[in-house]
Amino acid sequence: MSAIRRLLLIENHLSSQFPNAPQEKGLDDFRKLESKVNHNVLAKHYFDDFYEANLYTRKIIDESPLFTHQESLGSSVEDYRGKVVEQLKCIYSKFRMSYEKDLNDPIYKCGPIYGMAEYDQSLSTRMIVHIILYTDTIQNLGTGKHRELIDRAYALKDYGSFGMTELGHGSDVGRLETTATYNPKTGGFTLNSPTATSAKWWIGAIANTANMSVIFARLIVDNADKGIQVFAVPIRDYETHDTLPGVVLGDCGKKISHDGIDNGFILFKNYEIGYDCLLDKFSQIKNGKFKSTIKNKEKRLGIMMAGLIRGRFCAVSGSEINTRSCLTIAIRYGALRKQFGNPKEESILLYQTHNCRLVTGLSKAVAMRCASKVISNMYKAVKPISDLNPECDELNEFHSVLSSLKCVCAWYGIAVSQECREACGGHGVSEYSSLGRHRGYVDVHATWEGDNAVLGQQTGKYILKILQKSFKGQKFTSPTLSFLKIDFQEVKSFKSLFTSREEFENEKCIIALLEHRVNFLTHTSVIKLQESSMAYSDMTTAWNNSQVFYIQDLSKSFAELIMAREFIKLSDNIYKDCKETGMIIKKLFYLYSADRILNSISLYLESAITHVQEKIIRDTFIKLASELAPASLQIVDALAASDKILGSVIGSSDGQAYSRMINAVESEPKCYYKPKWLHLIKDIRGS
Amino acid sequence: MSAIRRLLLIENHLSSQFPNAPQEKGLDDFRKLESKVNHNVLAKHYFDDFYEANLYTRKIIDESPLFTHQESLGSSVEDYRGKVVEQLKCIYSKFRMSYEKDLNDPIYKCGPIYGMAEYDQSLSTRMIVHIILYTDTIQNLGTGKHRELIDRAYALKDYGSFGMTELGHGSDVGRLETTATYNPKTGGFTLNSPTATSAKWWIGAIANTANMSVIFARLIVDNADKGIQVFAVPIRDYETHDTLPGVVLGDCGKKISHDGIDNGFILFKNYEIGYDCLLDKFSQIKNGKFKSTIKNKEKRLGIMMAGLIRGRFCAVSGSEINTRSCLTIAIRYGALRKQFGNPKEESILLYQTHNCRLVTGLSKAVAMRCASKVISNMYKAVKPISDLNPECDELNEFHSVLSSLKCVCAWYGIAVSQECREACGGHGVSEYSSLGRHRGYVDVHATWEGDNAVLGQQTGKYILKILQKSFKGQKFTSPTLSFLKIDFQEVKSFKSLFTSREEFENEKCIIALLEHRVNFLTHTSVIKLQESSMAYSDMTTAWNNSQVFYIQDLSKSFAELIMAREFIKLSDNIYKDCKETGMIIKKLFYLYSADRILNSISLYLESAITHVQEKIIRDTFIKLASELAPASLQIVDALAASDKILGSVIGSSDGQAYSRMINAVESEPKCYYKPKWLHLIKDIRGS
Ligand SMILES: Cc1cc2nc3c(=O)[nH]c(=O)nc-3n(C[C@H](O)[C@H](O)[C@H](O)COP(=O)(O)OP(=O)(O)OC[C@H]3O[C@@H](n4cnc5c(N)ncnc54)[C@H](O)[C@@H]3O)c2cc1C
Ligand SMILES: Cc1cc2nc3c(=O)[nH]c(=O)nc-3n(C[C@H](O)[C@H](O)[C@H](O)COP(=O)(O)OP(=O)(O)OC[C@H]3O[C@@H](n4cnc5c(N)ncnc54)[C@H](O)[C@@H]3O)c2cc1C
């Protein structure tokens, strides 16, 4: 905090114009409503893989004066970005990353990113761009000679960026326009941006920071288009930080969030690069001829994008973090805020509409954390296999799970964070509540690392292929889909038999329902596709016209099944350590499931359940939301970072929302202030 | 625009680093796909009451150099607010408002506000706060002696504000803490803010602008609490603009949107005001005794808030405008943006997922405009009746219609604007797309002018009361509810008989379905309430526990029925003037209805329709969204304000998204720029 700001703050404290606030009741009373959540047990199982790294990152942030949200709120974009660079250094330097460590533990790198995202997603994104998108691309596509680049990246000697998207093309990577023309004389390449739309766009760290970039470009050899290849190229002079000749770097300008990242554009004008810039693990130029070990063009393109794998993982974690932050604020505020009630004023969180919004939101946040766990575990298992064979079944399966989880988590986050904003009423609109900031973070997850509407199709394609293979009796490895039924008649004959809340609240019963949904949508999607392929001349159009109600829903239902399975594991593991906490997380799982089943109710009513059973689910849903309202505060308390990290005056752990709000407002230099345009007020009179 | 900015802009044009963009194809091809929308006919019927005023306001804005979004984007909050005051004057002065005009035509005042909101909701809100919330409160609650205040308000001699909400209480107006203590000696009152939470909070125009405020305070007479009354009081010195002694005025600080409004707080410290400050139409103090013509305390409180009626109307219009702005941008961008497609690249708007998002969104926007029309027409009819008898049935009915429409429109707007953001991919995240701005505007409609979750309950209460009266055979006037059925058996026996798309696409068939939903939810809500009242000791708790799936849904379904009825009228009226345009609007109505019915599908499946019929509705929905995609561009074109007013580089009418984006980015002073913290980059190396 600047000295002036600090002074103002102190002065304002002393000279506050407000009546002395009596010590607010805060959250103590509400906390007493439910005391059975063991915070430690819950946090350990919840954060799991990230537990240690996250504790450590939180500690760094809590102890360093570099981190103050209040200051960022008041500073210019330029200063803010500089601050983020300092913060990045502060945390990164404590983790001593290296290529070796990454090979040993593929989750290690993501640990500090998780903690950074709790504080500020601009900060974590800066890290992701460099150490995941840039570095992973080289790790995945480079060869021995690129090892130095990798080491430089881990040592932060180079600061890298990921140059894929262009002004004119994002999702459709196959149509990027930047060219890399092979020059047989020099053996190198010339990069060019032939059109305005070919400008690389949105590239994180380009406007101010990066000296390196991995550039996705169309390789031209001997006038022939060989498709997209990736090149690791310097873009700024290492010493002077000047943009290199032949390169243009600029700032993409104002964004609706994430001001701390310097997204920019890149243009190339006959920019010459050496042969070794080509990341040549799978494709090379030998004797002037292009060669690739991956024959299928589409597959090759997919492999080029492998740098996005852990990027997507971070989008899932990011969604969970942003959502949990919003919930921490809204649930705490919902507990301390009282409005109406007769005769005593009631915490708004105890209203049915309110807990149905927020406690259900919390169940989704936990499901999102489960999504991250699934990805972690699958990635650890798949990485060694796919390193040997990038076309293996396991990677395809992982890719389809990851894609659908990324979509669903981003969409959950967007919906829940909006609920949280609304749940805080007017104070949710104040910047000091931080809800706008966290909601702004989560929004972009639907777009980057693969746009949701596009990504969902990939999962759908995978599942339908697996069904096709099953039909044909072909061999394949896909444990996540082992429940898939070949016979649609059998699917349609499924009936869930629960007759009461007690029978519904049963893991087997719920998983059967969720598996049924995937089975049902798989078969109806196939039928829809067949219909469409008769109605339209080409398969692409048929595919595009089988999305709504079918393939998109299939992808989502698959993701939710995966999350539900992991949710059960989580609750079982917690139960082993603390029965009472485990039971609460189980209840949260039932709430999550009830909500998800009601969300597809017409599918279920078609054959699997009756209207009477639907009523049971509804009642269960409402009762669980209400019963869990007291526990919800304990849960967010157990998982929340410090007040300093969360940075919300209405969501702080002591529940002193009003005095903190007054404080924040009175600390602004212009709180009591006459604007310079007072003459305008006289001006408008009598007009 | 400042001279420097303008210069920079020109310079950048000349020195652009980008390859010359060939003239972009823009939107012409897509526009040719559908040519049957008569823009004039559509616009006239759509804007209707507001048509002339809106054209006029648009013209003022288009012609005045005071209005430039680009400048506001770059300016400080202080400058921005000053600019908004100038803009307000510029438009307001052209309309020559007066009390007489308002009495003659109760919609007149809202006309320029509509046009202002198209440009910037900070601007329209500033107008609403003064000319609606402040002035209407005096008009509704004042007497002859307050006439001067009214005239001063219309002449902008006074600038007013609306002081209802406090830091501690918003929705629960009955629990406000500010006190107005009657002083028998002077015959006046003393205003006090006894606690920190009693500070008036969020009050628009308080931080910088207003010299007057209507203050909601608890009247204390002879130590007895007489409930909330409203007082029109000066707060700043008219000449010096200094805050008056006994008053504290400050700024509520940073918000997540609407920076152009100076929301602030007010504290009173033994602030003495005269008797005439009491707005005493319904309540007076005579011989030291409090008297009121409205005996029922709850009703009295309701009447105090009558200033919010047209405020709510503006929230409905505002939601529609914001949503339509987002759709104009997203639909134009969806038409020009091409991605994938085989062999030719395809406009993304032609993808099924995309048109199901956006064209359905457009159908909602039209429904929202219909909501405004309903309110306009009802208000015109009700006003003269309620002026005579503020406790009349007509006002109650109007209030319930208004409340539910306000909730539904705000929520539509929030959902659709988010879809639009996502539909524009990465470019939707850029400030220059303006989607963030418009989405930010719509968000707050869920909260102000009565929080949605609270307001919805009022409509529910009204409908249930009407049913109760019907049961008892009591007389009441409620034409909007004339279809209500007393017999639940009869409701449950309703079956819709359509067997094809053609039969579904029929106004009678659809209205019957929508009426059925209201009937069904009315009866199930009554049953739920009965159950709850047995489960809980008091009626308030029973009520609060009958919201989700019942009373909240009832309120929404009622609003959607009202909107649907008006939608039909609109399409019929257009049809009379132009058959082809009318048919397109009818199709949009079918799409809207299909979407809304699918949204309550389990209710319908319970008895009214079969799964086969559900499939027909789904197919109809998908086909309509696709068939209407070409027309959707024509529709937004017909209704859109100028590019200057819309202010979006990706949504401009010429479809030159890319060159405009480049232009916007290169016009920023810091586009090509080295930040002052370059040393930090060297700093992080090797850390
Ligand atoms: C803050 C931010 C940071 C970023 N950082 C980077 C970075 O560092 N490096 C980088 O390379 N990129 C970056 N990106 C770009 C990001 O990866 C792209 O925005 C994303 O891939 C989506 O592409 P697009 O924006 O071109 O959208 P488009 O592909 O144009 O999609 C637009 C819309 O069309 C829809 N759509 C497209 N195709 C189809 C289809 N076949 N069927 C149905 N619907 C379809 C999409 O769902 C979307 O709604 C960043 C973006 C943002 C906003
Ligand atoms: C930008 C802005 C401008 C404003 N301008 C003005 C102005 O000029 N003048 C003015 O007087 N006010 C103004 N307001 C205040 C606004 O009217 C209030 O924010 C609004 O009335 C809601 O009240 P609250 O914020 O106290 O929310 P609360 O009433 O505290 O509600 C918080 C949450 O609790 C829920 N809740 C509350 N009661 C219940 C219940 N019984 N059942 C279920 N849920 C419940 C609500 O749904 C909401 O989600 C403004 C607000 C904003 C954000």
mmCIF file of C-alpha atoms and ligand atoms in Angstrom, chain A residues 333 337 339-340 348 351 353-354 357 422-427 429, chain B residues 129 133 162-166 168-172 201-204 255 258 261 263 444 447-454 457 544, ligand 2:
data_model
loop_
_atom_site.group_PDB
_atom_site.id
_atom_site.type_symbol
_atom_site.label_atom_id
_atom_site.label_comp_id
_atom_site.label_asym_id
_atom_site.label_seq_id
_atom_site.Cartn_x
_atom_site.Cartn_y
_atom_site.Cartn_z
ATOM 1 C CA TYR A 333 -22.764 -12.704 3.988
ATOM 2 C CA ARG A 337 -27.098 -10.442 6.760
ATOM 3 C CA GLN A 339 -33.629 -9.146 6.662
ATOM 4 C CA PHE A 340 -37.256 -9.777 7.540
ATOM 5 C CA ILE A 348 -31.142 -14.570 4.705
ATOM 6 C CA TYR A 351 -34.605 -18.584 3.510
ATOM 7 C CA THR A 353 -34.849 -19.507 -2.012
ATOM 8 C CA HIS A 354 -31.492 -18.476 -0.661
ATOM 9 C CA ARG A 357 -29.286 -21.102 -4.571
ATOM 10 C CA GLU A 422 -27.471 -11.625 -6.753
ATOM 11 C CA ALA A 423 -27.613 -13.283 -3.365
ATOM 12 C CA CYS A 424 -25.636 -10.400 -1.898
ATOM 13 C CA GLY A 425 -28.129 -7.806 -3.106
ATOM 14 C CA GLY A 426 -26.817 -4.278 -3.508
ATOM 15 C CA HIS A 427 -23.600 -4.945 -1.609
ATOM 16 C CA VAL A 429 -22.476 -4.732 -6.710
ATOM 17 C CA VAL B 129 -33.335 8.815 -9.887
ATOM 18 C CA LEU B 133 -37.883 8.172 -8.000
ATOM 19 C CA PHE B 162 -34.197 8.882 -3.455
ATOM 20 C CA GLY B 163 -33.088 8.035 0.062
ATOM 21 C CA MET B 164 -34.655 4.738 0.950
ATOM 22 C CA THR B 165 -32.051 1.968 1.269
ATOM 23 C CA GLU B 166 -29.704 1.853 4.256
ATOM 24 C CA GLY B 168 -28.306 -2.512 6.991
ATOM 25 C CA HIS B 169 -31.649 -2.774 5.226
ATOM 26 C CA GLY B 170 -32.803 -2.803 1.663
ATOM 27 C CA SER B 171 -35.672 -5.119 0.865
ATOM 28 C CA ASP B 172 -37.016 -4.888 4.377
ATOM 29 C CA TRP B 201 -26.584 3.716 1.281
ATOM 30 C CA TRP B 202 -26.380 3.382 -2.486
ATOM 31 C CA ILE B 203 -28.349 6.589 -2.935
ATOM 32 C CA GLY B 204 -27.947 7.714 -6.539
ATOM 33 C CA LYS B 255 -18.900 -0.511 -8.258
ATOM 34 C CA HIS B 258 -22.512 2.112 -13.602
ATOM 35 C CA ILE B 261 -23.748 7.413 -11.269
ATOM 36 C CA ASN B 263 -24.075 6.518 -5.527
ATOM 37 C CA VAL B 444 -28.208 -4.848 -11.443
ATOM 38 C CA THR B 447 -31.407 -6.176 -7.365
ATOM 39 C CA TRP B 448 -32.632 -2.623 -7.489
ATOM 40 C CA GLU B 449 -36.221 -1.407 -7.616
ATOM 41 C CA GLY B 450 -37.066 -4.360 -5.400
ATOM 42 C CA ASP B 451 -34.885 -7.460 -5.235
ATOM 43 C CA ASN B 452 -36.127 -10.234 -7.529
ATOM 44 C CA ALA B 453 -36.483 -13.002 -4.973
ATOM 45 C CA VAL B 454 -38.508 -10.708 -2.756
ATOM 46 C CA GLN B 457 -43.327 -13.320 -3.630
ATOM 47 C CA ASN B 544 -40.967 -18.949 3.141
HETATM 48 C C1 LIG C 2 -26.241 0.612 -8.362
HETATM 49 C C2 LIG C 2 -27.293 0.720 -7.321
HETATM 50 C C3 LIG C 2 -28.040 1.876 -7.224
HETATM 51 C C4 LIG C 2 -29.016 2.030 -6.237
HETATM 52 N N1 LIG C 2 -29.690 3.211 -6.114
HETATM 53 C C5 LIG C 2 -30.549 3.387 -5.059
HETATM 54 C C6 LIG C 2 -31.160 4.651 -4.808
HETATM 55 O O1 LIG C 2 -30.958 5.611 -5.558
HETATM 56 N N2 LIG C 2 -31.968 4.802 -3.721
HETATM 57 C C7 LIG C 2 -32.204 3.760 -2.862
HETATM 58 O O2 LIG C 2 -32.928 3.942 -1.908
HETATM 59 N N3 LIG C 2 -31.631 2.543 -3.068
HETATM 60 C C8 LIG C 2 -30.803 2.335 -4.142
HETATM 61 N N4 LIG C 2 -30.197 1.108 -4.331
HETATM 62 C C9 LIG C 2 -30.437 0.034 -3.370
HETATM 63 C C10 LIG C 2 -31.325 -1.068 -3.890
HETATM 64 O O3 LIG C 2 -32.626 -0.614 -4.020
HETATM 65 C C11 LIG C 2 -31.204 -2.268 -2.940
HETATM 66 O O4 LIG C 2 -29.952 -2.822 -3.152
HETATM 67 C C12 LIG C 2 -32.285 -3.280 -3.146
HETATM 68 O O5 LIG C 2 -33.482 -2.785 -2.675
HETATM 69 C C13 LIG C 2 -31.994 -4.609 -2.435
HETATM 70 O O6 LIG C 2 -31.778 -4.400 -1.084
HETATM 71 P P1 LIG C 2 -30.461 -4.917 -0.357
HETATM 72 O O7 LIG C 2 -29.299 -4.571 -1.224
HETATM 73 O O8 LIG C 2 -30.468 -4.399 0.999
HETATM 74 O O9 LIG C 2 -30.589 -6.485 -0.362
HETATM 75 P P2 LIG C 2 -31.213 -7.381 0.807
HETATM 76 O O10 LIG C 2 -32.598 -6.972 1.050
HETATM 77 O O11 LIG C 2 -30.291 -7.427 1.945
HETATM 78 O O12 LIG C 2 -31.235 -8.784 0.074
HETATM 79 C C14 LIG C 2 -30.045 -9.558 -0.010
HETATM 80 C C15 LIG C 2 -30.404 -10.919 -0.548
HETATM 81 O O13 LIG C 2 -31.303 -11.561 0.344
HETATM 82 C C16 LIG C 2 -32.429 -12.022 -0.322
HETATM 83 N N5 LIG C 2 -33.609 -11.853 0.527
HETATM 84 C C17 LIG C 2 -33.937 -10.797 1.313
HETATM 85 N N6 LIG C 2 -35.102 -11.015 1.920
HETATM 86 C C18 LIG C 2 -35.536 -12.220 1.529
HETATM 87 C C19 LIG C 2 -36.706 -13.003 1.793
HETATM 88 N N7 LIG C 2 -37.657 -12.580 2.607
HETATM 89 N N8 LIG C 2 -36.841 -14.190 1.176
HETATM 90 C C20 LIG C 2 -35.884 -14.626 0.342
HETATM 91 N N9 LIG C 2 -34.767 -13.947 0.059
HETATM 92 C C21 LIG C 2 -34.593 -12.751 0.642
HETATM 93 C C22 LIG C 2 -32.536 -11.180 -1.568
HETATM 94 O O14 LIG C 2 -33.145 -11.898 -2.595
HETATM 95 C C23 LIG C 2 -31.095 -10.878 -1.889
HETATM 96 O O15 LIG C 2 -30.587 -11.879 -2.698
HETATM 97 C C24 LIG C 2 -29.250 0.951 -5.350
HETATM 98 C C25 LIG C 2 -28.521 -0.218 -5.472
HETATM 99 C C26 LIG C 2 -27.544 -0.344 -6.428
HETATM 100 C C27 LIG C 2 -26.783 -1.622 -6.511
#
